[in-house]
Amino acid sequence: MVMNNIYTKKAVFTLLFVVIPILFFSCKKFLDAKPSSAITKLTVSDLQGLLDDYATMNTNYPSDGEISSDNYFLLDADFNALSQQDEKGFYTWKIDAQRVAAGSVAGHWSNPYKIIYNANLILETLNMPEASQLDQQTINNLKGSALFFRAYTFFQLAQLYTKPYNANTAGQDLGIPLRITTAVEDKYDRSTVQKTYDRIITDFQEALSLLPITSIIKTRPNKTAAYAALARTYLAIEDYPNAGIMANECLKLYSTLMDYNSSSISKTSLTPFSRFNNEVIFQTLMTPSASLSPNIAKINTNLYNSYSNQDLRKQILFKSVTGGFKYTGNYEPTTVTTFFNGLATDEIYLIRAESYARAGNTLLAMTDLNTLLKNRYTSPYTDITATNADDALGKILQERRKELLFRGIRWSDLRRLNKDNRFQTELSRVNNGITYKLPPNDLRYVLLIPQGAISVTGLPQNPR
Amino acid sequence: MRLTTIILITAIMQVSANSFAQKITLSEKNTSLYKVFEKIRAQSGFDFLCTKSMLRDTKPVSITVKDAPLQDVLKDIFQNQPVIYELKNNAVVVSRKEKSSLENAYAIIEGIMKDITVTGTVLDEKGQALPGATIKLKEDSTKIAAITGSNGRFSLRVPDNSTVLLISYVGYKTKEVRISGTDLVVRMELGSGELEGVTVVSTGYQKIPKERATGSFEKVDNQLFNRTTGTDVISRLYGNVPSLYNNIRVGSVPNGSDRVSALTIRGISSLSGARPLVVLDNIAYEGDVNNINPNDVEDITILKDAAAASIWGARAGNGVIVITTKKGRYERPLNVSFNTNFTVSAKPDLFYIPQISSSDFIDVEKFLYAQKFYDSKITNTSPYPSFLTPVVSILAKQTAGTLTSTEANAQIDALRQYDVRNDYEKYVYRKQFNQQYALSLSGGTKQSNYFVSGGFDRNLNSLVTSKYDRITLRSDYNFSPIKPLEVQTGIIYSQNKTRDIGGNSVVDYRTGLLSSIYPYARLTDDQGNPTEPGYLYNLDYLNGLNNNPNLLNWHYKPLEDINKSSVQGISEDIIFNLGTTYTFNSILSADVKYQYQTTNTNSATIYNADSYFVRDKINTYTNPTNFSRAIPVGGIYLPVHGRSTGQIIRGQLNANKTWNEKHQLIAIAGAEIRKNYGEGNSEGYRYGYAPNTKTFKTVDYLNSQIPLYYGGVGQILYDASFGSSDNRFTSLFANASYTYDNRYVISASARKDASNVFGTATNRKGSPLWSAGASWNISNESFYKSELIPYLKFRTTYGFSGNTITGVPAFAVVTQGINSLTQLPYARPTSLPNPDLRWEKVGMLNFGLDFSSKSNRLTGSFEYYDKRSTDILASAPIDPSTGFTTQKYNTANLHGKGMDIRLTSINLKTTDFQWNTSFLFSYNKNTVTRYLLPQSNASTYIALSGGINPIEGKDAYAVLSYPYAGLDSIIGDPQGYLNGQISKNYTAIFNGKVSDLQFFGSSMPIYFGSLRNDFTYHGFTISANIIYKFDYFFRRQGINYTNLYFANFGDAEFTNRWQKTGDEMYTNVPSMIYPANQNRDTFYNSSAAVIEKGDHIRLQDITTSYTFKKIKGLQNCKVYANVSNIGIIWRANNKGIDPDISSSYPTPRTLSIGLSTNF
């Protein structure tokens, strides 16, 4: 009994005074385990994953400009049946049209900035010592892609929330917050329009020098996309020579157009185009909005009537429905309201053509235009001609209008072209018996930043 | 050394009957008292009992009496003596009035010189250790010789082997024990009186008699715990514990799994919805509380203040619920106990939900039709023709000319009589029926004891498709192979099986897919055959497809489909406990405890091959040109698996020392290490499932361009995912309490926790927390001589506990997966990193006063506390250009204060009948004292759902709304105020400041409690519990025209809407306008017009039981019945709204009957 006692005591003591302390001494490592598989210290191997997060990086680009544009109209019944009060405001260009509904800051301001966050996260991680284990090509690709996405998103935001670029006032006009770091503590005020576009162009240029010429999937940027994006940017700031140069460089790398005569493009289908089709250079989609739903959005009658009967787009892009025509030309094969707004060769041909025309090169301008239209009209196609560069420019802009609808481009074009008396448009809508008008260069061409973003940050709102 | 004792016993037996009439004759001058005693004894025959030492200080007596009565003589001679007397039978018992200091010193010296040490264990009537029992020597019962420690052990020195010990404990019969051997085992028996006031509380680390505690504990004993019946443990606490509040309106789902998360103890201490910690048999319980069989529960202790809870450190900030299960007992014969009960609940009262009438709704549809609201729906064919409600299709046919207006009106009017709720009541809901059976066996030998139990529960839920089965098995075996060592082993197994309705079917009214079903829909025809109310597709379109041989039947009859899809789950929970206790000596013991816990959950959503879900999927993925099927015929199956394991090891040293009879020290110290690992995965949808062979068919998940039957392309749903978590904690803890003379207790505890869940900067640092407390048993003071309140105790504590919020990331949270469209792996940050995340800290000051009146007629406690929580994690809005809109920081502070009162009275007590009342009152007010980075838009403070709404200076559950200026008289628009002016600029009002809002109060009651009356007549008891809640507000549903038009749901107050000028005088309900203005609806539903006072009193339940006197072979045979959720007795709102219910139906009334017995 006594012996037993001693043994037991020993056992207990061993347990108490040896095992437990050992457990505690091993605590240092014990407490370093990550608490969840969802909680990860970012590693370099995750960086490509951030870029390939399609839902974050390639979708949900702002569509409020498209809602405000003149590609479509809503029947009173359909307008009245809409529950989205904010969208109704954009549609009728209400003076205080703004995203105020719950959750709209996340959806319409924070979501694009999440793309920028990912880009900044990649750029910051690449500056850390661990990144040195990556090979240079990988680093270049990651860095180039991050810069591309950041610039691409800044551009999209600039089209909605800043004044159209005007070289004389761009140094003072309010730009967007140019967030280039991930830290929450870093405060970013509104930049200027000049700084905004400088940043966009610098980033695109650097991306251009880093990106590979091609990528395995059209959700990833490459050199072609960078040229195309630069062409689009230079066009928006009316730097037509550079827009032309970039478009040209882009088309040198990739210039495929789809022939709408092809039997693979259905004239009856509601989704005639496939995803990542041959014209797509880089895939992005706009955030869905109820008012743009093909089920209710009727094509602007004048616009529809401007297509000739030889123009295959009249059948492929539109379908007759009660009360008008619906749009079926989405480069994303869906019947809902997620519209393709990425980069495609048709747009780049039109940019180059416009650049040539503005430079007075009628011939090259019309060549580009005919190259595109040959693929849009029934064959045999007869080239259209222009009497001079101005005539060519007019024709090019008209085709631009007819080619690039519901692509998130019209709003940007309206802002740009309104500055030129020749191409000004006064937008007008009749809704429930009331006529709404949006005169050229109106302050409402700069949308109000979602109220929630203003409230939290105290950023200056756009003037009204 | 023997204490010299002289007992004077007469040598001569008195034969004659002596009486008080006996006359005494004495004539003494300066005679010693001892001599006088002898003379009186000789004359009267009365014995004198006293010790020699008692008489040491007595004065000589001078007395001359003749034939004086004995009493007068005694009175005379004892006058001015240091001793007093008492007449007992034929004896005069002499005792000392009080001790002189010399006498005390003498006694101490004597004590030191004693040399016999007796140790022992005191057990309660169940054979469990009884801490706090008092041990006195029979020969000197005026002073306490020892008190048992937390393990029931005591140790004292006694004069000799013939010493008799008196062992007492409130509520138990005082036991006389003759010393035999050196290690005694004393089993106490319950006293005949009531047990109130006998409370041993458990902190999970130690057991303390409540009267020796400084902290704030609430005990729900076995009797109270079993007052009501039910499948789960937690709901039996409702209304029985002051300060414990079940926030049904905000948090709890009637059949929800996590009932604990809706509980608050003394209000909230966190803004992140942190829940109280549940402790099961000394170890933090990580599993599903619903898996614990209430029949295995012995009692529950709630730890409320810092001193009580701080031993749980960084997880105790929201209070701790300590569940103690039944245990086996040493030296007990086999005891079998059996309990069963049956519970029936009424069908849910769907008509409680204030829903627009069918007739009104039909009028709304006609109105909307005239406004062309449905035009785009009627003409829409893409991707398929939309579903139209019967009224809209009739109207469309009328417009198309296929129906005359008379026909159309007749058809429409025929629909007005239907209310879909009738069909739901009849076919979708039933009376819930629960069965519960529990059997346990326990017993023990000198060396071992055991407790084995099994329980079975079968619940047929109120939804006809749903049921719940639970099996619990428990085995506890403790043995003591050698005297000082005890080994405890235990296994708990529980398994529950659930069957619930699958997706895409008729489910809970208003919460499922068909929630927006139109009010006049019919689930059956007049003959009771299932019908097709319509859902997604136009019925004419579906009828047109009827004869298409390439398609499966595409019609959806909800009642026919109701059992064709289900979610079936089986969850198994195993807990393995191993512990040893080694008692080194009467002072020191050590425990080591190890627990392994694992939970496996496997559930699957199963869609039968003929279910609508499957038919719809197959048809949708049928190629419209060649009719090939991308989804094979057969069932669809979605398995989901979850597994969690927890391991904990704890070492603890216990010390318990009593010295000099007045000092007692109880201390524990130890360390603990814990690891919880969890993983879950969804295997993804499987197609072509054949339940018999358990086989699947392959489908092409990758192709995102599969042509759909009605046009467009799609991708087959896959939905596979995986996730895991690994939380680790280490803790060091110590706790000590010192009691002096049963009068003063001081206590202190300290604990340090470290974990891996917080920021890298904070994990290692850990969270040191401490508490201290003191209590004063005023009634044990010599100056305290209240007969009215013989027990009075004051206590106070101060200290800190913490909250460990897991799931708030310190690192960047990156979720990973494969994008179905690109087939590329992706990584997605879902929140921003915050390396400075740390524990929330809760400091609490507590004052308590416990008392009981003579014979425990009135017992009770008052407590006041002041609680300050700092470093509270609060979600603060951040610059959305970071890509995120909110971030959690340790920024907020909360200040809570409150009062808990518990009063129990015995109002009437005869031998046959007893009437007790128990009154609980809680006051709790929680104010946000610091909240950084507040949002600035008024609209963000509306908190439509009524949850936590932090605003500096206001209640944590602040209810605010836009001030309401009534309706305008022209079109009946709701009006608010903008800059002090009446306004209808809703957007501007939304963007206003928080100071523009009207503040009502809290959405959690500030005052709440219960009043329970228990009546006992012989074996029969009846008891009723009334629950009250005061001083709070809630937001009721108002009419929302956007919802009415788009979601087919409108509040019944539609009838009272503004319709013409003048109506604004008596109604606040806005007019129906078209088009609907979402902002107008939001404004009205966020305005003061829909705020109601929540105050109400509810008759919660009535329970009754009868215990049979004697049935052969059975003991404690009891039958019982109770009715719960009886109804509201009084409410402040005049709209008939149950303030506990937000958008559902009130908890149905239930009736239970049951039987319990031992044999």
Coordinates of N, CA, C and O in Angstrom, one line a residue, chain A residues 5 8-9 12-13 16 23-24 27-28 30-41 46 49-50 52-56 77-78 80-83 85 88 105 109-110 113-114 117-118 179 184 270 275-276 295 322 326 451 453 455-457, chain B residues 372-373 376 380 382 482 484-485 582 584 590 649 671-672 674 704-705 723-728 730-731 754-756 764 811-814 816 819 821 825-829 832 879-884 889 936-937 991 1046 1074-1075 1077-1079:
Chain A
N5 N 1.3 3.9 -3.0 CA 1.1 5.3 -2.7 C 2.2 6.1 -3.3 O 1.9 7.1 -4.0
T8 N 1.9 6.2 -7.1 CA 0.8 7.0 -7.6 C 1.2 8.5 -7.5 O 1.0 9.3 -8.4
K9 N 1.8 8.8 -6.3 CA 2.2 10.2 -6.1 C 3.1 10.6 -7.2 O 3.0 11.7 -7.8
V12 N 1.3 11.2 -10.4 CA 0.5 12.4 -10.4 C 1.5 13.6 -10.5 O 1.2 14.5 -11.3
F13 N 2.6 13.5 -9.8 CA 3.5 14.6 -9.9 C 4.1 14.8 -11.3 O 4.3 15.9 -11.8
L16 N 1.5 16.4 -13.4 CA 1.3 17.8 -13.0 C 2.5 18.7 -13.4 O 2.4 19.7 -14.0
L23 N 3.9 21.2 -22.1 CA 2.8 21.7 -23.0 C 2.9 23.2 -23.2 O 2.8 23.8 -24.2
F24 N 3.2 23.8 -22.0 CA 3.2 25.3 -22.1 C 4.5 25.8 -22.7 O 4.5 26.8 -23.4
C27 N 4.2 26.3 -26.2 CA 3.1 27.2 -26.6 C 3.5 28.2 -27.7 O 2.7 28.6 -28.5
K28 N 4.8 28.5 -27.7 CA 5.1 29.6 -28.7 C 4.7 29.2 -30.1 O 4.0 29.9 -30.8
F30 N 2.6 26.7 -30.6 CA 1.2 26.4 -30.5 C 0.3 27.5 -30.9 O -0.7 27.3 -31.5
L31 N 0.7 28.7 -30.5 CA -0.2 29.8 -30.7 C 0.1 30.5 -32.1 O -0.6 31.5 -32.4
D32 N 1.0 30.0 -32.8 CA 1.2 30.6 -34.1 C 0.4 30.0 -35.3 O 0.5 30.5 -36.4
A33 N -0.4 29.0 -35.0 CA -1.2 28.4 -36.0 C -2.2 29.4 -36.5 O -2.7 30.2 -35.7
K34 N -2.5 29.3 -37.8 CA -3.5 30.3 -38.2 C -4.9 29.8 -37.9 O -5.2 28.6 -37.9
P35 N -5.7 30.7 -37.4 CA -7.0 30.3 -36.8 C -8.1 29.8 -37.8 O -9.1 29.2 -37.4
S36 N -7.9 30.0 -39.0 CA -8.9 29.5 -40.0 C -8.3 29.4 -41.3 O -7.4 30.1 -41.7
S37 N -8.8 28.4 -42.1 CA -8.3 28.3 -43.4 C -8.7 29.5 -44.3 O -8.1 29.7 -45.3
A38 N -9.7 30.2 -43.8 CA -10.1 31.4 -44.5 C -9.2 32.6 -44.2 O -9.2 33.6 -44.8
I39 N -8.4 32.4 -43.2 CA -7.5 33.5 -42.7 C -6.1 33.2 -43.1 O -5.5 32.2 -42.7
T40 N -5.6 34.0 -44.0 CA -4.4 33.6 -44.7 C -3.5 34.8 -44.7 O -3.9 35.9 -45.0
K41 N -2.3 34.6 -44.3 CA -1.3 35.6 -44.6 C -1.0 35.5 -46.1 O -0.7 34.4 -46.6
D46 N -0.5 33.4 -53.8 CA -1.9 33.8 -53.9 C -2.1 35.0 -54.9 O -3.2 35.3 -55.2
G49 N -3.9 34.4 -57.9 CA -5.3 34.1 -57.5 C -6.1 35.4 -57.3 O -7.3 35.4 -57.7
L50 N -5.5 36.4 -56.8 CA -6.2 37.7 -56.6 C -6.6 38.2 -58.0 O -7.7 38.7 -58.2
D52 N -7.0 36.5 -60.6 CA -8.0 35.6 -61.3 C -9.3 35.5 -60.6 O -10.1 34.6 -60.9
D53 N -9.5 36.4 -59.6 CA -10.8 36.4 -59.0 C -11.8 37.1 -59.9 O -12.1 38.3 -59.8
Y54 N -12.3 36.4 -60.8 CA -13.1 37.0 -61.9 C -14.3 37.8 -61.4 O -14.5 38.9 -61.9
A55 N -15.0 37.3 -60.3 CA -16.1 38.0 -59.8 C -15.7 39.4 -59.3 O -16.5 40.4 -59.4
T56 N -14.5 39.5 -58.7 CA -14.1 40.8 -58.2 C -13.5 41.7 -59.3 O -13.8 42.9 -59.4
A77 N -45.1 52.5 -68.2 CA -45.6 51.4 -67.4 C -44.4 50.7 -66.8 O -44.4 50.3 -65.6
D78 N -43.3 50.5 -67.6 CA -42.1 49.8 -67.1 C -41.4 50.6 -66.1 O -40.8 50.1 -65.1
N80 N -42.7 52.9 -64.2 CA -43.5 53.0 -63.0 C -43.3 51.7 -62.2 O -43.4 51.6 -60.9
A81 N -43.1 50.6 -62.9 CA -43.1 49.3 -62.3 C -41.7 49.0 -61.7 O -41.5 48.0 -61.1
L82 N -40.8 49.9 -61.9 CA -39.4 49.8 -61.3 C -39.4 50.1 -59.8 O -40.0 51.1 -59.4
S83 N -38.8 49.3 -59.0 CA -38.7 49.6 -57.6 C -37.5 50.4 -57.3 O -37.3 50.9 -56.2
Q85 N -35.5 53.2 -56.8 CA -35.7 54.6 -56.8 C -34.4 55.3 -57.3 O -34.5 56.3 -58.1
K88 N -34.2 55.2 -61.1 CA -35.2 56.1 -61.7 C -34.6 57.6 -61.7 O -34.8 58.3 -62.7
V105 N -23.3 51.9 -51.4 CA -21.9 52.4 -51.3 C -21.0 51.2 -51.7 O -20.1 51.3 -52.5
W109 N -19.4 52.0 -55.2 CA -18.1 52.7 -55.0 C -17.1 51.8 -54.4 O -16.0 51.7 -55.0
S110 N -17.4 51.0 -53.4 CA -16.5 50.2 -52.8 C -16.1 49.0 -53.7 O -14.9 48.6 -53.7
Y113 N -13.4 49.9 -56.0 CA -12.2 50.1 -55.2 C -11.6 48.8 -54.7 O -10.4 48.8 -54.3
K114 N -12.4 47.8 -54.7 CA -11.8 46.5 -54.2 C -10.9 46.0 -55.3 O -9.9 45.3 -55.0
Y117 N -7.9 47.8 -54.5 CA -7.2 47.2 -53.3 C -6.4 46.0 -53.7 O -5.2 45.8 -53.3
N118 N -7.0 45.1 -54.5 CA -6.3 43.9 -54.9 C -5.0 44.2 -55.6 O -3.9 43.7 -55.4
R179 N -6.3 56.1 -54.8 CA -5.7 55.2 -53.7 C -4.7 54.3 -54.3 O -5.0 53.4 -55.1
V184 N -5.6 51.2 -44.3 CA -6.8 52.0 -44.1 C -6.5 53.4 -43.6 O -7.2 54.3 -43.8
L270 N -31.3 35.2 -78.8 CA -31.3 36.3 -77.8 C -29.8 36.5 -77.3 O -29.6 37.5 -76.7
R275 N -19.2 34.0 -75.2 CA -18.3 34.7 -74.3 C -16.9 34.5 -74.9 O -16.5 33.6 -75.5
F276 N -16.0 35.5 -74.6 CA -14.6 35.6 -75.1 C -14.6 35.4 -76.6 O -13.7 34.7 -77.1
N295 N -35.5 43.2 -71.0 CA -37.0 43.0 -71.0 C -37.8 44.3 -71.0 O -38.9 44.3 -71.3
T322 N -43.0 43.9 -77.9 CA -44.1 44.9 -77.8 C -43.6 46.2 -77.3 O -42.8 46.3 -76.3
K326 N -35.7 45.3 -78.4 CA -34.7 45.1 -77.2 C -33.4 44.8 -77.8 O -33.2 44.4 -78.9
Q451 N -23.8 58.8 -51.6 CA -23.8 59.6 -50.4 C -23.0 59.0 -49.3 O -22.3 59.6 -48.6
A453 N -20.4 57.2 -49.3 CA -18.9 57.4 -49.4 C -18.6 58.9 -49.0 O -17.5 59.1 -48.3
S455 N -20.3 60.7 -46.8 CA -20.6 60.9 -45.4 C -19.4 60.4 -44.6 O -19.0 61.0 -43.6
V456 N -18.9 59.2 -45.0 CA -17.8 58.6 -44.1 C -16.5 59.4 -44.3 O -15.8 59.6 -43.3
T457 N -16.2 59.9 -45.5 CA -14.9 60.5 -45.7 C -14.9 62.0 -45.7 O -13.9 62.6 -45.5
Chain B
K372 N -50.9 49.6 -65.7 CA -50.0 48.9 -66.7 C -48.8 48.3 -65.9 O -47.8 48.1 -66.5
F373 N -48.9 48.2 -64.6 CA -47.8 47.7 -63.9 C -47.3 46.3 -64.4 O -46.1 46.0 -64.4
S376 N -45.1 44.7 -68.7 CA -43.9 44.1 -69.2 C -43.8 42.6 -68.8 O -43.3 41.8 -69.5
N380 N -43.7 39.7 -71.5 CA -42.3 39.1 -71.4 C -42.3 37.7 -71.8 O -43.1 36.9 -71.4
S382 N -38.9 36.3 -72.3 CA -37.5 36.0 -72.2 C -37.0 36.0 -70.7 O -37.3 37.0 -70.0
I482 N -6.7 3.4 -4.8 CA -6.1 3.5 -3.5 C -6.7 4.7 -2.9 O -7.2 5.6 -3.6
P484 N -6.0 7.7 -1.6 CA -6.0 9.2 -1.9 C -6.2 9.5 -3.4 O -6.2 10.6 -3.8
L485 N -6.4 8.4 -4.2 CA -6.5 8.7 -5.6 C -7.9 8.4 -6.1 O -8.4 7.3 -5.8
Y582 N -5.8 13.5 -6.9 CA -4.9 12.9 -5.9 C -4.9 13.8 -4.7 O -4.7 15.0 -4.8
F584 N -3.2 14.7 -1.5 CA -1.9 14.5 -0.8 C -2.2 14.4 0.7 O -1.6 13.5 1.4
A590 N -4.6 17.4 -6.0 CA -4.3 17.9 -7.3 C -5.2 17.2 -8.3 O -5.6 16.0 -8.1
I649 N -6.5 20.0 -21.9 CA -5.9 19.3 -20.7 C -5.7 20.4 -19.7 O -5.3 21.5 -20.0
A671 N -3.2 25.3 -14.8 CA -3.0 25.7 -16.2 C -3.8 24.9 -17.1 O -4.2 23.8 -16.8
E672 N -4.0 25.4 -18.3 CA -4.9 24.8 -19.2 C -4.5 25.0 -20.6 O -4.0 26.1 -20.9
R674 N -5.8 24.4 -24.7 CA -7.0 23.9 -25.5 C -6.8 24.2 -27.0 O -6.1 25.1 -27.4
S704 N -19.8 26.2 -69.5 CA -20.6 27.3 -69.1 C -21.5 27.7 -70.2 O -22.2 28.7 -70.1
Q705 N -21.5 26.9 -71.3 CA -22.3 27.3 -72.5 C -23.3 26.3 -72.8 O -23.6 26.0 -74.0
G723 N -13.6 24.4 -45.9 CA -13.1 25.4 -45.0 C -12.6 24.8 -43.7 O -13.1 23.7 -43.3
S724 N -11.7 25.4 -43.0 CA -11.3 24.8 -41.7 C -11.0 25.9 -40.7 O -10.7 27.0 -41.1
S725 N -11.0 25.6 -39.5 CA -10.6 26.6 -38.5 C -9.8 25.9 -37.4 O -9.9 24.7 -37.1
D726 N -8.9 26.6 -36.8 CA -8.0 26.0 -35.8 C -7.7 27.1 -34.7 O -6.9 28.0 -34.9
N727 N -8.5 27.0 -33.6 CA -8.3 28.0 -32.6 C -7.6 27.4 -31.4 O -8.0 26.3 -30.9
R728 N -6.7 28.1 -30.9 CA -5.9 27.6 -29.8 C -5.8 28.6 -28.6 O -5.7 29.8 -28.9
T730 N -4.2 29.1 -24.5 CA -3.5 28.6 -23.3 C -3.9 29.6 -22.1 O -4.2 30.7 -22.4
S731 N -4.0 29.0 -21.0 CA -4.4 29.8 -19.8 C -3.7 29.4 -18.6 O -3.4 28.2 -18.4
A754 N -3.9 33.3 -23.5 CA -3.3 33.7 -24.8 C -3.9 32.8 -25.8 O -4.4 31.8 -25.6
S755 N -3.9 33.3 -27.0 CA -4.5 32.5 -28.1 C -3.9 32.9 -29.4 O -3.1 33.8 -29.5
N756 N -4.4 32.2 -30.5 CA -3.9 32.5 -31.8 C -4.9 33.2 -32.6 O -4.7 33.4 -33.8
R764 N 0.6 36.7 -28.4 CA 1.5 36.2 -27.4 C 1.4 36.9 -26.1 O 1.6 36.3 -25.0
F811 N -5.6 38.9 -39.6 CA -4.9 38.8 -40.8 C -5.9 39.2 -41.9 O -7.1 39.3 -41.7
A812 N -5.3 39.4 -43.1 CA -6.2 39.5 -44.3 C -6.9 38.2 -44.4 O -6.3 37.1 -44.3
V813 N -8.2 38.2 -44.5 CA -8.9 37.0 -44.7 C -9.0 36.7 -46.2 O -9.5 37.6 -47.0
V814 N -8.5 35.6 -46.6 CA -8.5 35.3 -48.1 C -9.3 34.0 -48.3 O -8.9 33.0 -47.7
Q816 N -10.5 31.1 -50.8 CA -9.9 30.6 -52.1 C -10.9 29.6 -52.7 O -11.8 29.1 -52.0
N819 N -12.9 29.4 -59.8 CA -14.0 30.1 -60.5 C -14.6 29.2 -61.6 O -13.8 28.6 -62.4
L821 N -16.4 29.7 -64.1 CA -16.4 30.2 -65.5 C -15.0 30.1 -66.1 O -14.8 29.7 -67.2
P825 N -8.0 29.0 -60.3 CA -8.1 29.2 -58.8 C -8.1 30.7 -58.5 O -7.3 31.4 -59.2
Y826 N -8.8 31.1 -57.5 CA -8.8 32.5 -57.2 C -8.6 32.6 -55.7 O -8.8 31.7 -54.9
A827 N -8.2 33.8 -55.3 CA -8.0 34.2 -53.9 C -8.8 35.5 -53.7 O -8.6 36.4 -54.6
R828 N -9.5 35.6 -52.7 CA -10.3 36.8 -52.5 C -10.2 37.3 -51.0 O -10.7 36.7 -50.1
P829 N -9.6 38.5 -50.9 CA -9.6 39.1 -49.5 C -11.0 39.5 -49.1 O -11.7 40.2 -49.9
L832 N -10.2 43.4 -44.2 CA -8.9 44.0 -44.1 C -8.2 43.4 -42.9 O -8.9 43.1 -41.9
D879 N -13.4 54.4 -44.9 CA -13.4 55.0 -46.3 C -13.6 53.9 -47.3 O -12.8 53.0 -47.4
P880 N -14.8 53.9 -48.0 CA -15.1 52.8 -48.9 C -14.1 52.8 -50.1 O -14.1 51.7 -50.8
S881 N -13.3 53.8 -50.2 CA -12.3 53.6 -51.3 C -11.1 52.7 -50.9 O -10.2 52.5 -51.7
T882 N -11.2 52.1 -49.7 CA -10.3 51.1 -49.4 C -10.7 49.8 -50.0 O -10.0 48.8 -50.0
G883 N -11.9 49.8 -50.6 CA -12.5 48.5 -51.1 C -13.4 47.8 -50.1 O -14.0 46.8 -50.4
F884 N -13.4 48.3 -48.9 CA -14.3 47.7 -47.9 C -15.1 48.9 -47.2 O -14.6 50.0 -47.1
Y889 N -12.8 47.3 -35.1 CA -11.7 47.8 -34.3 C -12.1 47.6 -32.8 O -13.3 47.6 -32.5
S936 N -22.5 59.1 -40.3 CA -23.1 60.4 -40.1 C -24.5 60.5 -40.7 O -25.2 61.4 -40.5
N937 N -24.9 59.5 -41.6 CA -26.2 59.6 -42.1 C -27.3 59.1 -41.1 O -27.1 58.0 -40.6
N991 N -30.4 61.6 -45.3 CA -29.0 62.1 -45.2 C -28.8 63.0 -44.1 O -27.8 63.6 -44.0
F1046 N -44.4 44.4 -55.4 CA -43.4 43.5 -55.9 C -43.3 42.1 -55.2 O -42.9 41.1 -55.8
Y1074 N -49.2 55.2 -57.0 CA -48.5 54.5 -58.0 C -47.8 55.5 -58.9 O -48.4 56.5 -59.2
P1075 N -46.6 55.3 -59.3 CA -45.7 54.2 -58.9 C -45.3 54.3 -57.5 O -45.3 55.4 -56.9
N1077 N -43.1 54.6 -54.3 CA -41.8 55.3 -54.1 C -41.1 54.6 -52.9 O -41.6 54.6 -51.7
Q1078 N -40.1 53.9 -53.2 CA -39.3 53.1 -52.2 C -38.9 54.0 -51.0 O -39.0 53.5 -49.9
N1079 N -38.5 55.2 -51.3 CA -38.0 56.1 -50.3 C -39.2 56.5 -49.3 O -39.0 56.6 -48.1

